[in-house]
mmCIF file of C-alpha atoms and ligand atoms in Angstrom:
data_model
loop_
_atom_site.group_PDB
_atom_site.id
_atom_site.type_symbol
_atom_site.label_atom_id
_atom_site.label_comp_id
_atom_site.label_asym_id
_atom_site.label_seq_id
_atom_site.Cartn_x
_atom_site.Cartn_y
_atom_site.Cartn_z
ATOM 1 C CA UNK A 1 8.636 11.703 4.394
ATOM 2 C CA UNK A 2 6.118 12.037 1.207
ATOM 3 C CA UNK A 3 3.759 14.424 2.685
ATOM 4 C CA UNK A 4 0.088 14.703 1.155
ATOM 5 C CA UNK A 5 -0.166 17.384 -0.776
ATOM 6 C CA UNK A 6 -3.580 18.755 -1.619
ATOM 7 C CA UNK A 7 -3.106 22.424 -1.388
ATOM 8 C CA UNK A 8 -2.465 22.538 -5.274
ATOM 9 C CA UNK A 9 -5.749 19.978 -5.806
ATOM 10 C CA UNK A 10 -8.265 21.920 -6.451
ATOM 11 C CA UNK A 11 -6.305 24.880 -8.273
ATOM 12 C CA UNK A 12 -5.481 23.093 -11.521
ATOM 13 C CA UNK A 13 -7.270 23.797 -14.553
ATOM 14 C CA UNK A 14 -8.745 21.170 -16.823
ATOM 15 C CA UNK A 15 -5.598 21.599 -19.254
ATOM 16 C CA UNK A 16 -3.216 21.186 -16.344
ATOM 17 C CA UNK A 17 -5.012 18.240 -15.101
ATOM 18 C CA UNK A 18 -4.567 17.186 -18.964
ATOM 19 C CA UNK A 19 -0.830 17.922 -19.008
ATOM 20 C CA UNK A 20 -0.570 15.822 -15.766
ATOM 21 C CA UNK A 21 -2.571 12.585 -16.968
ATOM 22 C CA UNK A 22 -0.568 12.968 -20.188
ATOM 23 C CA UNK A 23 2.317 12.490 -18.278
ATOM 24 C CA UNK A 24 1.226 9.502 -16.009
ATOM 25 C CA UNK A 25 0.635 7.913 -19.426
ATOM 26 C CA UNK A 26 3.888 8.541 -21.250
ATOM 27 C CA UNK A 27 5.314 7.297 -17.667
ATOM 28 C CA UNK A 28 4.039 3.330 -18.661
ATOM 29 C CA UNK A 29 6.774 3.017 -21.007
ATOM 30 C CA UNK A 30 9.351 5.781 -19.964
ATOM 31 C CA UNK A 31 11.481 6.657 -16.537
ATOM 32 C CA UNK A 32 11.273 10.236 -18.028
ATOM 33 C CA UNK A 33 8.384 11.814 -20.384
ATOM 34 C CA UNK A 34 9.726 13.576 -23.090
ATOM 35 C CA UNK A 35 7.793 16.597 -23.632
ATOM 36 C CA UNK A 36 7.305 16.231 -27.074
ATOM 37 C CA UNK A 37 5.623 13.299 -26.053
ATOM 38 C CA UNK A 38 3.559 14.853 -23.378
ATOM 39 C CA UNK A 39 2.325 17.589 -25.868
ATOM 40 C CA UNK A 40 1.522 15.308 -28.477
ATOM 41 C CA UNK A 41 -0.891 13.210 -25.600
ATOM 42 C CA UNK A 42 -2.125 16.283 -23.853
ATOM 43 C CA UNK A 43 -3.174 16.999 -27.696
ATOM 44 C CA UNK A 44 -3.786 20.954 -26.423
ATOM 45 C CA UNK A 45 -3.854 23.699 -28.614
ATOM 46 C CA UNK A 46 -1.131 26.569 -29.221
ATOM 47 C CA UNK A 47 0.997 26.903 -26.139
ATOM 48 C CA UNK A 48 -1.380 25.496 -23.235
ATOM 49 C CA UNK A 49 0.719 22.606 -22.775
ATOM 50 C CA UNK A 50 3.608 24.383 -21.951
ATOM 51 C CA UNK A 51 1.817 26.503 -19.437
ATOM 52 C CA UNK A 52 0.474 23.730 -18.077
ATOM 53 C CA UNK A 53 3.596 21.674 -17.294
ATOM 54 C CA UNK A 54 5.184 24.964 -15.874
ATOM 55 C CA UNK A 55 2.031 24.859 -13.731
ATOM 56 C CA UNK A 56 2.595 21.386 -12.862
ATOM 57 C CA UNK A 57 6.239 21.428 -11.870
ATOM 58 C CA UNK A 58 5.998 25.091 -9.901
ATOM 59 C CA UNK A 59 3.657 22.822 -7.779
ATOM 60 C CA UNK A 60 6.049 19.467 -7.849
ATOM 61 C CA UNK A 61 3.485 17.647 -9.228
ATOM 62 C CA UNK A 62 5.784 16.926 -11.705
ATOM 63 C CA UNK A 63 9.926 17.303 -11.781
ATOM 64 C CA UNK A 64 12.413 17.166 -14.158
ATOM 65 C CA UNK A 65 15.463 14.948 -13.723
ATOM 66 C CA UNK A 66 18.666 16.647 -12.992
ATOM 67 C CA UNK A 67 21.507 15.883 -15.955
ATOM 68 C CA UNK A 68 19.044 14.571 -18.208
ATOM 69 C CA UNK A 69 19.819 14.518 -21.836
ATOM 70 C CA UNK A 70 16.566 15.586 -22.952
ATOM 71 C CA UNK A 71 13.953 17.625 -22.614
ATOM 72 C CA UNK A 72 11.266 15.940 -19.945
ATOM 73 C CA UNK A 73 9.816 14.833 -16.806
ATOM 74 C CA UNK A 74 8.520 12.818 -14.206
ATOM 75 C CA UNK A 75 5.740 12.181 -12.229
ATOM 76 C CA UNK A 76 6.355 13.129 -8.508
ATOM 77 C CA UNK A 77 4.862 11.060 -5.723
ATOM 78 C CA UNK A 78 2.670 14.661 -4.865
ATOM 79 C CA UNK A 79 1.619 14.027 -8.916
ATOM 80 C CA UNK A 80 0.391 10.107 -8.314
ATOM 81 C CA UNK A 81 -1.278 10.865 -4.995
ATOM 82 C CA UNK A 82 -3.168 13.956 -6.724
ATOM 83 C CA UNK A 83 -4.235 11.708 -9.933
ATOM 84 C CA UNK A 84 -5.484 8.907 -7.221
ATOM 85 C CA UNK A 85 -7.490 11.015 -5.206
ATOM 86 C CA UNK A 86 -8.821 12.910 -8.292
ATOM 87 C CA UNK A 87 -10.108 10.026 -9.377
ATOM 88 C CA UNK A 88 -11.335 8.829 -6.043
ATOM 89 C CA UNK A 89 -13.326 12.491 -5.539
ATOM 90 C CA UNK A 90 -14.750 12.075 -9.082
ATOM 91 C CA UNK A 91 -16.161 8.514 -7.854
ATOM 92 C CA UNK A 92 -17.617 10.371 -4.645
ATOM 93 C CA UNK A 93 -15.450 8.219 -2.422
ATOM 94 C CA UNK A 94 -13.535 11.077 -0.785
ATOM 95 C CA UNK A 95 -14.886 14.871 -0.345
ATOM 96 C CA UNK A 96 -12.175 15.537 2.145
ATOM 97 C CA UNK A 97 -9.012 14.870 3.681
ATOM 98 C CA UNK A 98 -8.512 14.947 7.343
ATOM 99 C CA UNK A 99 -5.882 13.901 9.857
ATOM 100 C CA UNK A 100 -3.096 11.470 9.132
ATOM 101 C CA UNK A 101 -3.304 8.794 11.656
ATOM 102 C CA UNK A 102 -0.523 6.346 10.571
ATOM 103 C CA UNK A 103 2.978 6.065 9.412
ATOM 104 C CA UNK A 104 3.706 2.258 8.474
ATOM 105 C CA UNK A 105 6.857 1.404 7.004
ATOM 106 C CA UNK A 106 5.116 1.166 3.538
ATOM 107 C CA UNK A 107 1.961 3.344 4.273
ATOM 108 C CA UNK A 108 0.498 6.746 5.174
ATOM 109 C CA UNK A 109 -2.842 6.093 6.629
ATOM 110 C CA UNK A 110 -5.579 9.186 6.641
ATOM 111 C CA UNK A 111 -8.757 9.417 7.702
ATOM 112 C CA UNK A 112 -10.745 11.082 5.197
ATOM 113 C CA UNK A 113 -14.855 11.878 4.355
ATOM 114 C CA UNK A 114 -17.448 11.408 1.784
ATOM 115 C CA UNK A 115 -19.703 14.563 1.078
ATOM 116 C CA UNK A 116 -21.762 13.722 4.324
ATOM 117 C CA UNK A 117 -19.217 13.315 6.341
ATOM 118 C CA UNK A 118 -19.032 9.843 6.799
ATOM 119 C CA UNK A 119 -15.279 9.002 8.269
ATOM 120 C CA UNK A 120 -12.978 6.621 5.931
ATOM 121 C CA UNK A 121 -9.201 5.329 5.728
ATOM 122 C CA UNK A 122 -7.325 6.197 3.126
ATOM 123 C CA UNK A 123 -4.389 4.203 3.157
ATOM 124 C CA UNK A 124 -1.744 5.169 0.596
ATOM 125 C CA UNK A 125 0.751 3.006 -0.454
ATOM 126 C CA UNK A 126 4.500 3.655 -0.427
ATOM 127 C CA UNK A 127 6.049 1.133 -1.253
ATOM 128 C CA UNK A 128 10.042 1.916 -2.158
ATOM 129 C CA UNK A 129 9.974 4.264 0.622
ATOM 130 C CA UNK A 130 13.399 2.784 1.853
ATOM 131 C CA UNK A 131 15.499 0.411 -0.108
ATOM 132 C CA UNK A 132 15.785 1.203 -3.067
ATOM 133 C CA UNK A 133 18.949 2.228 -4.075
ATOM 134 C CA UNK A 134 20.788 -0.416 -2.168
ATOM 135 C CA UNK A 135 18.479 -3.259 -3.744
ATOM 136 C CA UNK A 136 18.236 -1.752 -7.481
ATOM 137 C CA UNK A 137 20.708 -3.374 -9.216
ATOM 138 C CA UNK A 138 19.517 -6.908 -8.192
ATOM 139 C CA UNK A 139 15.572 -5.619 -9.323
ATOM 140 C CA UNK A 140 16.087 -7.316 -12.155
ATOM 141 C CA UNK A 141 12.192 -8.015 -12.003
ATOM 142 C CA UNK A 142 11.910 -4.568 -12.870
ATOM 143 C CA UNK A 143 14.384 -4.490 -15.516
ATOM 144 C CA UNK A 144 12.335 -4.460 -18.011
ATOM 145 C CA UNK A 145 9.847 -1.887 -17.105
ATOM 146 C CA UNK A 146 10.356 1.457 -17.638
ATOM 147 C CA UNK A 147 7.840 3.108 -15.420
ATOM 148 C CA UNK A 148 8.783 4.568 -12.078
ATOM 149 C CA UNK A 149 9.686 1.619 -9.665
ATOM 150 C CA UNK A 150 8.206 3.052 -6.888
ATOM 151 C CA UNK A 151 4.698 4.045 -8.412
ATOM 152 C CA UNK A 152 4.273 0.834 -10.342
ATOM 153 C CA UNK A 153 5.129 -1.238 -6.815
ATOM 154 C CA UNK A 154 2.480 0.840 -4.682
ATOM 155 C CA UNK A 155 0.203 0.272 -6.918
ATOM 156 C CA UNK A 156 0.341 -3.359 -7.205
ATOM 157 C CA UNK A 157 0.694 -3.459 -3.307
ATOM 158 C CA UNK A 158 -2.800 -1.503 -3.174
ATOM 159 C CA UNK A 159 -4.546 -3.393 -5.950
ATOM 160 C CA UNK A 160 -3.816 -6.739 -3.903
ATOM 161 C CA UNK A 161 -4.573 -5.637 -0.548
ATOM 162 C CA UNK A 162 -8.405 -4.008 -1.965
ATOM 163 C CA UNK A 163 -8.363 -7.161 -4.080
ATOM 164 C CA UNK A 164 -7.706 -10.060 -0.824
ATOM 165 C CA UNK A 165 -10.126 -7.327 1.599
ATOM 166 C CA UNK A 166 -12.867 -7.740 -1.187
ATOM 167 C CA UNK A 167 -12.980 -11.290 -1.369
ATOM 168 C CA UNK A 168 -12.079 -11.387 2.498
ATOM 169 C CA UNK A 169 -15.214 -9.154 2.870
ATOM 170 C CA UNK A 170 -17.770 -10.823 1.107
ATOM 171 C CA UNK A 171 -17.109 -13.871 2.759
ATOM 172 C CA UNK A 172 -17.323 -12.624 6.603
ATOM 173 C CA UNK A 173 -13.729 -12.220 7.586
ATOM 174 C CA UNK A 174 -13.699 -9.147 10.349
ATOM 175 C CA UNK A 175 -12.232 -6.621 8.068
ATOM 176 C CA UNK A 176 -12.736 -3.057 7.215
ATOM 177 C CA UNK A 177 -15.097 -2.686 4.559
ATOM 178 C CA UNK A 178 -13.024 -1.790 1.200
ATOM 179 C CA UNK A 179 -14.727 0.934 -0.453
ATOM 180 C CA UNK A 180 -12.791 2.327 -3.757
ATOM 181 C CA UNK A 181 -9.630 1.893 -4.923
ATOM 182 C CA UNK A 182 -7.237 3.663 -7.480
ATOM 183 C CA UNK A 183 -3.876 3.271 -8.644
ATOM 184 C CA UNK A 184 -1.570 3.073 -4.828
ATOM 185 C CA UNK A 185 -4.819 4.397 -2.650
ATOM 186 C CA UNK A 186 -7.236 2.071 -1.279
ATOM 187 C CA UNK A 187 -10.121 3.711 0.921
ATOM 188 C CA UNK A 188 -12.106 1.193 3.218
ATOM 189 C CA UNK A 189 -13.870 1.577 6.317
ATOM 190 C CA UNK A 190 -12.829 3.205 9.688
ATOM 191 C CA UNK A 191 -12.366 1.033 12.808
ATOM 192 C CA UNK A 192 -13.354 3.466 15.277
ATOM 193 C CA UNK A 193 -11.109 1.567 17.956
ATOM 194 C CA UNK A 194 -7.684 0.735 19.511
ATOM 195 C CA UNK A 195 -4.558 -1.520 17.870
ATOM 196 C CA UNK A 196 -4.233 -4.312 20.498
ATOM 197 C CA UNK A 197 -0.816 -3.024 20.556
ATOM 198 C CA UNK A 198 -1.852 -0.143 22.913
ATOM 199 C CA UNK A 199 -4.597 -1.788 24.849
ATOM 200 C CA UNK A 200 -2.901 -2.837 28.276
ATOM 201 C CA UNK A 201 -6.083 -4.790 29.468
ATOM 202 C CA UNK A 202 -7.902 -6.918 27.721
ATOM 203 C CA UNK A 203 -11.746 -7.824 29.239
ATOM 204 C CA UNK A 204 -10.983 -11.237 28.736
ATOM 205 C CA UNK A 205 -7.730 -12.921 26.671
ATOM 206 C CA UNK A 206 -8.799 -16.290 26.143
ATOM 207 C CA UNK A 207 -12.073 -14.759 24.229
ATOM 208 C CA UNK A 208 -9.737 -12.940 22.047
ATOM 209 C CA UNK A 209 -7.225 -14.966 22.153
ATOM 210 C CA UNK A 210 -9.322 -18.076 20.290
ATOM 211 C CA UNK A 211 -11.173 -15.572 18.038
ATOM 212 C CA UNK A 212 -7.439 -14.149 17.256
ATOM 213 C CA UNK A 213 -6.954 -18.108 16.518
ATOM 214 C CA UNK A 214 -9.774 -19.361 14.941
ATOM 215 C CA UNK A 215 -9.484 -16.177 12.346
ATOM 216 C CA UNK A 216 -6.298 -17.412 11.491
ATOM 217 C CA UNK A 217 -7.236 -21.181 11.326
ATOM 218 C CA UNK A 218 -10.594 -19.954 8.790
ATOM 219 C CA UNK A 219 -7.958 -17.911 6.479
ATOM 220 C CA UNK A 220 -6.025 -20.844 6.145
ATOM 221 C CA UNK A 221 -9.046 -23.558 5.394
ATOM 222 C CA UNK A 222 -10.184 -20.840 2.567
ATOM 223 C CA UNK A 223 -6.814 -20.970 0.978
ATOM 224 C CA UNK A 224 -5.087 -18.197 2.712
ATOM 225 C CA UNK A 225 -2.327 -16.969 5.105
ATOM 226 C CA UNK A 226 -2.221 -13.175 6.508
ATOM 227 C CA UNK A 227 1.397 -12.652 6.577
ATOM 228 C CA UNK A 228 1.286 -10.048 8.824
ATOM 229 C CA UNK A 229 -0.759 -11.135 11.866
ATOM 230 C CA UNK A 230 0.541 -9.083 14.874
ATOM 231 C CA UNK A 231 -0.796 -6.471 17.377
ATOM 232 C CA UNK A 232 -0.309 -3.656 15.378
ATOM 233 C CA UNK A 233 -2.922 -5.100 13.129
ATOM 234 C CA UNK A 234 -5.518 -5.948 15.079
ATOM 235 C CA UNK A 235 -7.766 -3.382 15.867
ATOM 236 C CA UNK A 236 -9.980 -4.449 19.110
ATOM 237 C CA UNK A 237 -13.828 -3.019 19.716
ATOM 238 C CA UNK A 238 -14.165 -2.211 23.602
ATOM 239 C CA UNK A 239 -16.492 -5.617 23.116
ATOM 240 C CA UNK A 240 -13.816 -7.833 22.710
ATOM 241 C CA UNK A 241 -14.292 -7.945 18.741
ATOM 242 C CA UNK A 242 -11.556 -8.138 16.630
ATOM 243 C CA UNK A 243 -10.795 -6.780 13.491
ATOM 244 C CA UNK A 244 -8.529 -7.547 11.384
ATOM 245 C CA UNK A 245 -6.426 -5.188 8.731
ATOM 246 C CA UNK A 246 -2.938 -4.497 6.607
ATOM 247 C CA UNK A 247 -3.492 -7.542 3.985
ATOM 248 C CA UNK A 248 -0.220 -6.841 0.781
ATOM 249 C CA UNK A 249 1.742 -9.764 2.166
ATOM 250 C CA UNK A 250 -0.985 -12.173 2.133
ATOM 251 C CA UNK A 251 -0.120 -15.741 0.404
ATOM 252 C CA UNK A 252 -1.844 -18.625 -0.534
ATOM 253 C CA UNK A 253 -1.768 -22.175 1.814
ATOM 254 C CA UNK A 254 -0.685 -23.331 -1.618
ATOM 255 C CA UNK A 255 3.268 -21.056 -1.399
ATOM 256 C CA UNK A 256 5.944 -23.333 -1.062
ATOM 257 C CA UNK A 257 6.771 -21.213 2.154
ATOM 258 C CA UNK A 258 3.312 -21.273 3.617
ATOM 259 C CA UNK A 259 3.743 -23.643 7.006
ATOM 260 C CA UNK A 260 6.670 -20.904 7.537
ATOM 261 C CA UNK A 261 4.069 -17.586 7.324
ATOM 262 C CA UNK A 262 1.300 -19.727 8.837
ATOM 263 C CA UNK A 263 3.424 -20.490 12.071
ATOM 264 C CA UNK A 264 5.037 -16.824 11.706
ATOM 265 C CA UNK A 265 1.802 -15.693 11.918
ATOM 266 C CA UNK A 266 0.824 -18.023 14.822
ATOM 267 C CA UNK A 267 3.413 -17.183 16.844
ATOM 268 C CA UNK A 268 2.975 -13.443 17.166
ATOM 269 C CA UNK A 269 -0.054 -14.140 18.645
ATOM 270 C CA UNK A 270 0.963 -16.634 20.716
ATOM 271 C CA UNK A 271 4.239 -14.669 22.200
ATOM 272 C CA UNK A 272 2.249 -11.870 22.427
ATOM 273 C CA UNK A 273 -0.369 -12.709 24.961
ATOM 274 C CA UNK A 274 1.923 -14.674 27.207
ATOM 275 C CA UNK A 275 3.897 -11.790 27.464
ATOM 276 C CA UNK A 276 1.501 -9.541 27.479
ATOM 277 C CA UNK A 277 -1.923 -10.930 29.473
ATOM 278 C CA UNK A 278 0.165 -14.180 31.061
ATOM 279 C CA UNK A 279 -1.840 -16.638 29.164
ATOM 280 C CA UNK A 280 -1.122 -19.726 27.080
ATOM 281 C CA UNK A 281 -4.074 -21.422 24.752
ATOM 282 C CA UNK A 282 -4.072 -24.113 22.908
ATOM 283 C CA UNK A 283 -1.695 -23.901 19.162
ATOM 284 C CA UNK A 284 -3.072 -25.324 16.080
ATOM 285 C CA UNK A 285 -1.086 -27.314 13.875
ATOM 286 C CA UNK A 286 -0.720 -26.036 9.771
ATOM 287 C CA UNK A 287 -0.283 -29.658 8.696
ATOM 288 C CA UNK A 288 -3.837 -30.887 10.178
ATOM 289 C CA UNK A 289 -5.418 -27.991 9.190
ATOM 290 C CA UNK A 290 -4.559 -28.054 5.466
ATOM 291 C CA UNK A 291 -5.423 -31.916 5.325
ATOM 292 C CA UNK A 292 -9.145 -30.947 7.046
ATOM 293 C CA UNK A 293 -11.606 -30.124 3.864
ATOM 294 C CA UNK A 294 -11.328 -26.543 2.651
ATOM 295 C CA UNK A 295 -14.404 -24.186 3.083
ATOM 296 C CA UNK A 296 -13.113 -22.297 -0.365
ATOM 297 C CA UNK A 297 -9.839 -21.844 -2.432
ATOM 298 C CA UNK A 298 -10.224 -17.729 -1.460
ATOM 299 C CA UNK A 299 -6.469 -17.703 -2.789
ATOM 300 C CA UNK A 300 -7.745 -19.327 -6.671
ATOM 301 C CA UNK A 301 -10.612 -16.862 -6.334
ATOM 302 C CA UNK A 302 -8.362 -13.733 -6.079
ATOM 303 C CA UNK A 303 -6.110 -14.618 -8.711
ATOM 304 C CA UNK A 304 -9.220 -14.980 -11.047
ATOM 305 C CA UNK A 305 -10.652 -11.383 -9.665
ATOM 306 C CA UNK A 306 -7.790 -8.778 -10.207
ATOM 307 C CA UNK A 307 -4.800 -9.762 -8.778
ATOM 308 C CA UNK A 308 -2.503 -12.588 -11.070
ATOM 309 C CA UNK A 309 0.371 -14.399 -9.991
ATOM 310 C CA UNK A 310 2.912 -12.705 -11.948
ATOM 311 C CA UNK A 311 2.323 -9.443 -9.989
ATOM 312 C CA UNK A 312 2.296 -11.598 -6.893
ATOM 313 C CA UNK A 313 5.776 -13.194 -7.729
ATOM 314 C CA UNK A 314 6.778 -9.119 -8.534
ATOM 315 C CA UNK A 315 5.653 -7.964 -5.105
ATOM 316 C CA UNK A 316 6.981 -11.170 -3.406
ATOM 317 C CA UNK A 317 10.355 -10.411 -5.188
ATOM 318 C CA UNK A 318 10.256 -6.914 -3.755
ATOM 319 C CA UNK A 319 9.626 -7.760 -0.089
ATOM 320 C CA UNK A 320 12.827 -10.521 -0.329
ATOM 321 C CA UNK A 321 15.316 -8.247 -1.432
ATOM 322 C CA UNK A 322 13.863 -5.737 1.143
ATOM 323 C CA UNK A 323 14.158 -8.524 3.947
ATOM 324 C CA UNK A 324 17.829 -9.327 2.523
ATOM 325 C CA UNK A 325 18.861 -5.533 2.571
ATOM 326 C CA UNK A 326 17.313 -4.942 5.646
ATOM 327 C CA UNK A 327 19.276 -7.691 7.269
ATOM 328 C CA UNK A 328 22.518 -6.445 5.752
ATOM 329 C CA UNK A 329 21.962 -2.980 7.111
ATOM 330 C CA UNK A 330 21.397 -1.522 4.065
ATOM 331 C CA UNK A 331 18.153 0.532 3.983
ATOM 332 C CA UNK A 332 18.373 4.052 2.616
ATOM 333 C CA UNK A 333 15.245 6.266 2.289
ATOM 334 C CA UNK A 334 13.459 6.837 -0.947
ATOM 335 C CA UNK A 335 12.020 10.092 0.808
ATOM 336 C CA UNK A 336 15.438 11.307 1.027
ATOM 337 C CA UNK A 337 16.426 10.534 -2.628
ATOM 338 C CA UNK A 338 13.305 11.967 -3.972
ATOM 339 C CA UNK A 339 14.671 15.262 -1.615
ATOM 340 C CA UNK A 340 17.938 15.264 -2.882
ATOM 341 C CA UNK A 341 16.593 15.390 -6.349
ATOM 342 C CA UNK A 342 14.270 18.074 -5.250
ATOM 343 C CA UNK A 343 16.618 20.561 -3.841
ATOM 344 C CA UNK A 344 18.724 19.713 -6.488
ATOM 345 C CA UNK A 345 15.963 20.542 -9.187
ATOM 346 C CA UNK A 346 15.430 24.106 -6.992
ATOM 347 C CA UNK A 347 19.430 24.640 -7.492
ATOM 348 C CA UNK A 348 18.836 24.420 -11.274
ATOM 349 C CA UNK A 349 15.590 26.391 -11.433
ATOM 350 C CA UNK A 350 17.708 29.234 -9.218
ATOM 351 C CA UNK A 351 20.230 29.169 -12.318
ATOM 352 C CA UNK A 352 17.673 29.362 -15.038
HETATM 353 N N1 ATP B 1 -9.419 0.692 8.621
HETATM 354 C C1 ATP B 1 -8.743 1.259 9.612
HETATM 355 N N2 ATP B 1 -9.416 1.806 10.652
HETATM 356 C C2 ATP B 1 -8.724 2.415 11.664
HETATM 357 N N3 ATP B 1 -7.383 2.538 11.710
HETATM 358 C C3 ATP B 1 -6.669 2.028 10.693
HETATM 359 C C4 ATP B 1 -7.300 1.366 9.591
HETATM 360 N N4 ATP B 1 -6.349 0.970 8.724
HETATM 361 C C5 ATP B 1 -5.172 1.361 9.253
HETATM 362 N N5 ATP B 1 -5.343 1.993 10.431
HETATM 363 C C6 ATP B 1 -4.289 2.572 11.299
HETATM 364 O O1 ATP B 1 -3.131 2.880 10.518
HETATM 365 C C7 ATP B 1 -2.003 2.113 10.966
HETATM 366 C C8 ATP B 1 -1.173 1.651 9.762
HETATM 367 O O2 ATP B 1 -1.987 0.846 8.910
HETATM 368 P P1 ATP B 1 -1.449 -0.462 8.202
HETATM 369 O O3 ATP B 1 -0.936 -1.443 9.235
HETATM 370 O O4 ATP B 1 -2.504 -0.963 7.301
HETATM 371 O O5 ATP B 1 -0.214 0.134 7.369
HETATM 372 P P2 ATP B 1 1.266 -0.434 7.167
HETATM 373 O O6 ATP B 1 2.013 0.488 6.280
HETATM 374 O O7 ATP B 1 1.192 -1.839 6.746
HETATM 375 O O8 ATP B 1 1.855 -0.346 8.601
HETATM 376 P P3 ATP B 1 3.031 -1.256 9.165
HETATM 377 O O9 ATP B 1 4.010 -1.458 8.071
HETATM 378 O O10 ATP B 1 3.572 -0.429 10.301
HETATM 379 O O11 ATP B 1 2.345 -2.524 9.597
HETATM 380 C C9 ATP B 1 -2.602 0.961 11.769
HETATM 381 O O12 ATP B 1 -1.729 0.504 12.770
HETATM 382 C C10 ATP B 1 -3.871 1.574 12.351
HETATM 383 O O13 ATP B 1 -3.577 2.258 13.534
#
């Protein structure tokens, strides 16, 4: 697992923190940074740099790839969650970081503060955390890009979920309120309750059960499917209210696939509380509701506010070959990779 690191966070020096952006820039358009590169965007004088990325990689913010050629590195995943909550700090969004409360398969979920010690999520992004090895050679979506898979995926999985829980937001979906957002870390608002998942009694089912229902049936008559409906992401208030969270795989009513998600969706719910509570309501049906008039095209709107359909049809790529390895029983970790490479970096700094 990519743990948080933020012992080394407030330790750097302005040059290191230099060095470091330098190298998340260089990273656009190469897998490895050459450090002539670095020192020529770091633009420090006499031999700062250097310090600087010795700094940088004692702390394994950044590491240099085993067998490489030339001289240069990488950005770790400890380097990218350092530059995002920099950035996030600088904005006044997060003072501190407190407790992880969630592991999802793509996620690490914290709750954090602001200076007063208002409570937040930070929910980080991790997209690549299994998979990748067994799905890379048919990536060819990433082919061409040269940046780290794994960084550029988080953070187009982050920019669409603060994207969707923006528009979602404004227009009165029960959501956490998104509050900042940079590169794979998007910080919203914390839902001081439980999952439904681990609430064995619910006050009354058919109450949640149509307001579980009638969320669904709104998303879809503003252009818009969850993807992901299930008990583990719907939070419950001890009133009965629901609220609703985890939005990457969201898709427009518009996706050639959408009746499938849209009765995916349904039929969580549905499964879930006769199983669960013993009751049965009534089931909409995706065709009628897509013929009724639409309250708003939400899923237009998004695409025209920060989130295009070519990174959409990137991210959608990404889950598919993910669904096809998983089914072949193919998954590897990306945590373990990035530890392999790590202890075999240590093996090579031991020789040095
Ligand atoms: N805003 C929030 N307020 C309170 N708890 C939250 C919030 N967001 C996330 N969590 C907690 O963190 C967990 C993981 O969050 P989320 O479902 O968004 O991540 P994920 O990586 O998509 O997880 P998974 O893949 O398992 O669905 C949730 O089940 C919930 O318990």
């Amino acid at each position: 697992m990519v743990n948080l690191n933020i012992k080394s966070m407030r330790y750097l020096s302005a040059e290191d923190f230099r060095t470091l952006t330098a190298v998340e820039m260089g990273s656009r358009n190469h897998e490895v940074v050459p450090t002539s590169m670095i020192n020529q965007i770091a633009k420090l004088r006499g031999g700062s740099c250097a310090k600087s990325l010795s700094v940088l990689y004692m702390t394994k913010l950044i590491a240099k790839m085993p067998h490489m050629s030339y001289d240069g590195y990488r950005l770790t995943s400890a380097g990218y969650d350092y530059l995002a909550l920099k950035a996030l700090s600088k904005r006044a969004s997060v003072y501190s970081v407190g407790n992880q409360i969630g592991v999802g398969k793509e996620s690490d979920v914290y709750v954090v503060s602001d200076q007063k010690g208002k409570q937040y999520i930070l929910k980080i992004h991790r997209l690549g955390r299994t998979s990748f090895r067994s799905v890379k050679n048919n990536r060819d979506y990433l082919r061409n890009r040269k940046t780290s898979s794994w960084q550029y995926l988080s953070r187009l999985a982050a920019t669409k979920e603060y994207t969707f829980m923006k528009i979602l937001y404004e227009h009165g979906f029960p959501i956490p309120e998104p509050i900042d957002h940079s590169r794979h870390c998007v910080i919203m608002e914390f839902i001081d309750a439980f999952p439904l998942r681990s609430i064995e009694e619910v006050r009354d089912p058919a109450d949640l059960y149509k307001r579980l229902i009638d969320i669904l049936v709104r998303l879809a008559r503003n252009g818009l499917i969850h993807g992901d409906f299930n008990e583990f992401n719907i939070i419950v208030h001890e009133d009965g209210t629901p609220v609703i969270i985890d939005f990457p795989q969201m898709v427009s009513t518009s996706h050639p696939d959408a009746k499938f998600y849209f009765e995916r969706d349904l039929q969580c719910i549905v499964d879930y509380f006769q199983k669960h509570f013993l009751y049965e309501g009534p089931v909409p049906d995706f065709d009628e509701i897509v013929n009724m008039e639409k309250e708003n095209s939400l899923d237009v709107h998004v695409e025209a506010t920060g989130f295009n359909k070519k990174q959409a049809k990137e991210l959608e790529r990404y889950r598919k070959d993910m669904e096809e390895s998983k089914n072949r029983g193919e998954l590897e970790s990306e945590d373990d990779k990035e530890q392999e490479e790590e202890s075999s970096e240590e093996e090579e700094h031991d020789e040095e």
